[in-house]
Coordinates of C-alpha atoms in Angstrom, one line a residue:
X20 CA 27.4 14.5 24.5
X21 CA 29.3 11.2 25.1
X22 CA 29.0 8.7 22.0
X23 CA 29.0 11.3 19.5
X24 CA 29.2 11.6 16.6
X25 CA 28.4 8.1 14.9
X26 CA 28.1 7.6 11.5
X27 CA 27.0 4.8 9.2
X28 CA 27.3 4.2 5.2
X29 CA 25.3 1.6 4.1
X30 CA 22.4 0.5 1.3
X31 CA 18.4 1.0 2.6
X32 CA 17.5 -2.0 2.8
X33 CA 14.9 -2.7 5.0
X34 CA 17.3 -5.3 7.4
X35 CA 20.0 -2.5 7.7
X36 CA 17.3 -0.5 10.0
X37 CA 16.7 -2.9 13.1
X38 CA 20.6 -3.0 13.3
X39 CA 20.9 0.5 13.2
X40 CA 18.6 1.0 16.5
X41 CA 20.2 -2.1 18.0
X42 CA 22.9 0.4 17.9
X43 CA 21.4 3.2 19.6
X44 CA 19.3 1.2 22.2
X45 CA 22.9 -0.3 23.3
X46 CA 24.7 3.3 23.1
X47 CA 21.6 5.8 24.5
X48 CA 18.8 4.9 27.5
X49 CA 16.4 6.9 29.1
X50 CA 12.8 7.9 27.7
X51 CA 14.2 10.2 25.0
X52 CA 15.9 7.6 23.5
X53 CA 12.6 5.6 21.9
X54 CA 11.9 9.4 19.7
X55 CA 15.9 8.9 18.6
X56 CA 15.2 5.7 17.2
X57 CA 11.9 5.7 15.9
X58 CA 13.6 9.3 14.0
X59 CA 16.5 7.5 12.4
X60 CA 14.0 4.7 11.6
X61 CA 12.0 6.5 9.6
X62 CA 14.3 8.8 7.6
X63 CA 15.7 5.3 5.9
X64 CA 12.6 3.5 5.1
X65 CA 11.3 6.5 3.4
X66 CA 14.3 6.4 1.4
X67 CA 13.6 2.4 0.9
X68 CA 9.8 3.7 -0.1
X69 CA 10.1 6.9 -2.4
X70 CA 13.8 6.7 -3.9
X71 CA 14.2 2.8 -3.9
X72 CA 15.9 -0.1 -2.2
X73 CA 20.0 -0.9 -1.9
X74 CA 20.3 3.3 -2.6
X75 CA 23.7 4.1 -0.6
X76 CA 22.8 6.6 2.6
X77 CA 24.8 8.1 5.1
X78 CA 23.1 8.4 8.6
X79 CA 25.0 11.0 10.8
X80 CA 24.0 11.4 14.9
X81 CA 25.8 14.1 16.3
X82 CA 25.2 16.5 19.3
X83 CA 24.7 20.2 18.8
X84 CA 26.2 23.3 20.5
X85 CA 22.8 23.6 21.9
X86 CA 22.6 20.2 23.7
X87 CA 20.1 18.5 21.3
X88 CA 21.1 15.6 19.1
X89 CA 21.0 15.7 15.2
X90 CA 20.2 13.2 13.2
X91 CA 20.7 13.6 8.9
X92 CA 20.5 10.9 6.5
X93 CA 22.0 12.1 3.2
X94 CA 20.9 10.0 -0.3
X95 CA 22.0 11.1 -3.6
X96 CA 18.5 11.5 -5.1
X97 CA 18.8 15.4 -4.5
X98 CA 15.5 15.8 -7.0
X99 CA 13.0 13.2 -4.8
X100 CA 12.4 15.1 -1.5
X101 CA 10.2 14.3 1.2
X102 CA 6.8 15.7 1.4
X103 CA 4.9 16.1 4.7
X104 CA 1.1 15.2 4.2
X105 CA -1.6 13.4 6.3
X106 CA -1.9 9.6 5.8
X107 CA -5.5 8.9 6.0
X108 CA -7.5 6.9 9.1
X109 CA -7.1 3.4 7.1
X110 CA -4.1 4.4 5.0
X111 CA -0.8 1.4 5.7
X112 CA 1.7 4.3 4.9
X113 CA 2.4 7.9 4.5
X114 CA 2.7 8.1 8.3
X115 CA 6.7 8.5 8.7
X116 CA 7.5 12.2 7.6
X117 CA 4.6 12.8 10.2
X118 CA 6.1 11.0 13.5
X119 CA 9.5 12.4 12.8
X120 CA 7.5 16.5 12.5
X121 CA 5.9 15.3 16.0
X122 CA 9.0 14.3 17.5
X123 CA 11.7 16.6 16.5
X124 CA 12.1 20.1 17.8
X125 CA 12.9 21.0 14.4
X126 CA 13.6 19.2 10.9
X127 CA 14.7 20.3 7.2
X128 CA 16.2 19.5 4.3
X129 CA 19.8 20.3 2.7
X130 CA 20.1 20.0 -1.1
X131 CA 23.8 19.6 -2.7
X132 CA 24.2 19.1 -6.5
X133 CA 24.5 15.3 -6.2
X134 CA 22.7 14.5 -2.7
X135 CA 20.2 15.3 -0.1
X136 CA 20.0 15.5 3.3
X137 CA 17.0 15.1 5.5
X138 CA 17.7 16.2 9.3
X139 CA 15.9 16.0 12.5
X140 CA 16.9 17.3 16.0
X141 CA 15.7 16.0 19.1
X142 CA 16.1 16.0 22.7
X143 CA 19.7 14.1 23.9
X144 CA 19.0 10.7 25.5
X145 CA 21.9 10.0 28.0
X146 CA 24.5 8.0 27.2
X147 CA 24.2 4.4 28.4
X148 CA 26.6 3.4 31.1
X149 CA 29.1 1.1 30.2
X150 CA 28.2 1.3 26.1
X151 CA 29.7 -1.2 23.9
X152 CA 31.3 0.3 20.7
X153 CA 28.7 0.0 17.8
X154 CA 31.4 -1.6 15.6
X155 CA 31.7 -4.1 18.0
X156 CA 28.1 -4.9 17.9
X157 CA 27.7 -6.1 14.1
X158 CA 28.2 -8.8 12.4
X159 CA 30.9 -8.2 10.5
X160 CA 30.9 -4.5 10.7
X161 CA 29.1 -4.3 7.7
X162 CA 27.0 -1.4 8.7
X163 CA 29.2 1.4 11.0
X164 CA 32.2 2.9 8.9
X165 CA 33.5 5.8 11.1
X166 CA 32.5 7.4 14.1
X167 CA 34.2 9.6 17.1
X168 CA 34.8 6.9 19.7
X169 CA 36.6 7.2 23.0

Protein backbone atom coordinates (compact mmCIF):
# COMPACT_ATOMS: atom_id res chain seq x y z
CA UNK A 1 0.00 0.00 0.00
CA UNK A 2 1.52 3.35 -0.93
CA UNK A 3 2.58 5.56 2.24
CA UNK A 4 3.54 2.69 4.25
CA UNK A 5 4.91 2.15 6.78
CA UNK A 6 4.86 5.45 9.03
CA UNK A 7 6.03 5.56 12.21
CA UNK A 8 5.97 8.08 15.11
CA UNK A 9 7.92 8.31 18.67
CA UNK A 10 6.59 10.75 20.69
CA UNK A 11 5.08 11.43 24.50
CA UNK A 12 0.96 10.97 24.96
CA UNK A 13 0.03 13.94 25.40
CA UNK A 14 -3.20 14.77 24.55
CA UNK A 15 -1.96 17.67 21.68
CA UNK A 16 0.32 15.03 20.02
CA UNK A 17 -3.15 13.12 18.82
CA UNK A 18 -4.91 15.85 16.55
CA UNK A 19 -1.41 16.09 14.76
CA UNK A 20 -1.20 12.55 14.34
CA UNK A 21 -4.56 12.39 12.27
CA UNK A 22 -3.73 15.65 10.62
CA UNK A 23 -1.25 13.23 9.29
CA UNK A 24 -3.34 10.59 8.03
CA UNK A 25 -6.32 12.71 6.78
CA UNK A 26 -3.40 14.47 4.47
CA UNK A 27 -1.79 10.91 3.57
CA UNK A 28 -5.25 8.47 3.28
CA UNK A 29 -9.02 9.60 1.80
CA UNK A 30 -11.83 7.66 1.08
CA UNK A 31 -14.56 6.42 3.69
CA UNK A 32 -12.17 3.94 5.39
CA UNK A 33 -10.01 6.44 6.34
CA UNK A 34 -12.30 8.18 9.36
CA UNK A 35 -12.15 4.15 11.20
CA UNK A 36 -8.03 4.64 10.64
CA UNK A 37 -8.04 7.70 12.47
CA UNK A 38 -10.56 7.47 15.08
CA UNK A 39 -8.31 3.75 15.71
CA UNK A 40 -4.97 5.43 16.13
CA UNK A 41 -6.89 8.05 18.17
CA UNK A 42 -7.91 6.02 20.62
CA UNK A 43 -5.04 3.59 21.29
CA UNK A 44 -2.95 6.94 22.61
CA UNK A 45 -5.48 8.61 24.77
CA UNK A 46 -6.00 5.35 26.58
CA UNK A 47 -2.41 5.34 27.15
CA UNK A 48 -2.82 9.27 28.33
CA UNK A 49 -5.87 7.80 30.59
CA UNK A 50 -4.72 4.33 32.30
CA UNK A 51 -0.74 4.51 32.12
CA UNK A 52 -0.32 8.42 32.36
CA UNK A 53 0.57 11.55 30.47
CA UNK A 54 4.23 12.42 28.57
CA UNK A 55 4.76 8.23 28.67
CA UNK A 56 7.02 7.74 25.38
CA UNK A 57 4.85 5.51 22.61
CA UNK A 58 5.60 4.39 19.31
CA UNK A 59 2.64 4.35 16.84
CA UNK A 60 3.46 2.05 13.76
CA UNK A 61 0.82 1.99 10.40
CA UNK A 62 1.87 -0.52 8.10
CA UNK A 63 0.07 -2.57 5.48
CA UNK A 64 -0.26 -6.31 5.68
CA UNK A 65 0.42 -9.20 3.28
CA UNK A 66 -3.31 -9.47 3.33
CA UNK A 67 -4.16 -5.92 2.12
CA UNK A 68 -5.45 -4.49 5.53
CA UNK A 69 -3.60 -1.89 7.42
CA UNK A 70 -2.12 -2.29 10.94
CA UNK A 71 -1.91 -0.10 13.37
CA UNK A 72 0.26 -0.85 16.98
CA UNK A 73 1.04 1.57 19.50
CA UNK A 74 3.77 0.08 21.77
CA UNK A 75 4.21 1.79 25.65
CA UNK A 76 6.54 0.44 28.06
CA UNK A 77 3.97 -0.22 30.84
CA UNK A 78 3.95 -4.00 29.77
CA UNK A 79 1.95 -4.80 33.33
CA UNK A 80 -1.20 -2.03 32.58
CA UNK A 81 -3.13 -3.66 29.64
CA UNK A 82 -6.18 -2.63 28.22
CA UNK A 83 -9.37 -4.05 29.28
CA UNK A 84 -12.51 -4.26 27.06
CA UNK A 85 -15.75 -3.54 29.13
CA UNK A 86 -19.01 -1.57 28.50
CA UNK A 87 -19.09 2.17 29.40
CA UNK A 88 -22.45 2.80 30.84
CA UNK A 89 -25.46 4.97 28.96
CA UNK A 90 -24.26 8.31 30.99
CA UNK A 91 -20.68 7.23 31.58
CA UNK A 92 -17.93 10.36 29.98
CA UNK A 93 -15.33 7.42 29.38
CA UNK A 94 -14.54 3.83 29.03
CA UNK A 95 -15.83 3.99 25.43
CA UNK A 96 -12.38 3.74 23.42
CA UNK A 97 -11.29 0.00 23.69
CA UNK A 98 -14.97 -0.44 22.48
CA UNK A 99 -14.93 1.73 19.07
CA UNK A 100 -11.60 0.42 18.17
CA UNK A 101 -13.38 -3.72 18.80
CA UNK A 102 -16.14 -2.30 16.44
CA UNK A 103 -14.03 -1.05 13.88
CA UNK A 104 -11.13 -3.36 13.45
CA UNK A 105 -11.33 -6.68 11.78
CA UNK A 106 -9.25 -7.92 14.40
CA UNK A 107 -7.17 -6.45 17.52
CA UNK A 108 -4.61 -7.87 20.34
CA UNK A 109 -2.12 -7.35 22.40
CA UNK A 110 1.89 -8.19 22.28
CA UNK A 111 3.69 -8.24 25.64
CA UNK A 112 7.73 -7.86 25.70
CA UNK A 113 9.70 -7.72 29.01
CA UNK A 114 9.88 -3.93 28.98
CA UNK A 115 6.81 -2.90 26.63
CA UNK A 116 3.44 -3.46 25.18
CA UNK A 117 1.87 -3.32 22.21
CA UNK A 118 -1.75 -2.84 21.40
CA UNK A 119 -2.66 -3.53 17.62
CA UNK A 120 -5.64 -3.06 15.42
CA UNK A 121 -6.17 -3.94 11.70
CA UNK A 122 -8.46 -2.38 9.57
CA UNK A 123 -9.66 -2.06 6.12
CA UNK A 124 -6.84 0.09 3.79
CA UNK A 125 -8.02 3.62 2.96
CA UNK A 126 -6.37 4.65 -0.42
CA UNK A 127 -3.71 6.61 -0.54
CA UNK A 128 -4.43 10.35 -1.20
CA UNK A 129 -3.33 11.64 -4.54
CA UNK A 130 -0.59 13.96 -4.46
CA UNK A 131 0.27 13.27 -0.41
CA UNK A 132 2.58 15.61 1.22
CA UNK A 133 5.31 13.86 3.27
CA UNK A 134 4.12 13.72 7.05
CA UNK A 135 7.47 15.24 8.14
CA UNK A 136 6.81 18.00 6.05
CA UNK A 137 3.57 18.61 7.70
CA UNK A 138 4.79 19.42 11.48
CA UNK A 139 5.99 22.00 13.02
CA UNK A 140 9.24 21.25 13.60
CA UNK A 141 9.05 17.64 13.03
CA UNK A 142 8.64 17.05 16.53
CA UNK A 143 6.25 14.19 16.14
CA UNK A 144 7.29 11.71 12.84
CA UNK A 145 10.88 10.13 13.44
CA UNK A 146 11.16 7.50 10.63
CA UNK A 147 9.03 6.14 8.13
CA UNK A 148 9.24 4.33 4.52
CA UNK A 149 8.77 7.25 2.18
CA UNK A 150 9.12 7.36 -1.63
Amino acid sequence: MSGLPLTWEFLAVPQAVPEVRRILRARFAGDDTDDLVLCVSELPANVITHVGERTPVSLRVTATPSGRVRVALSDPASAVWPVLREAGPDGTSGRGLLLVDSLALRWGVEQAPYRKTVWCELRAPRARAGATRPSALLEGGNIVTGGGYS
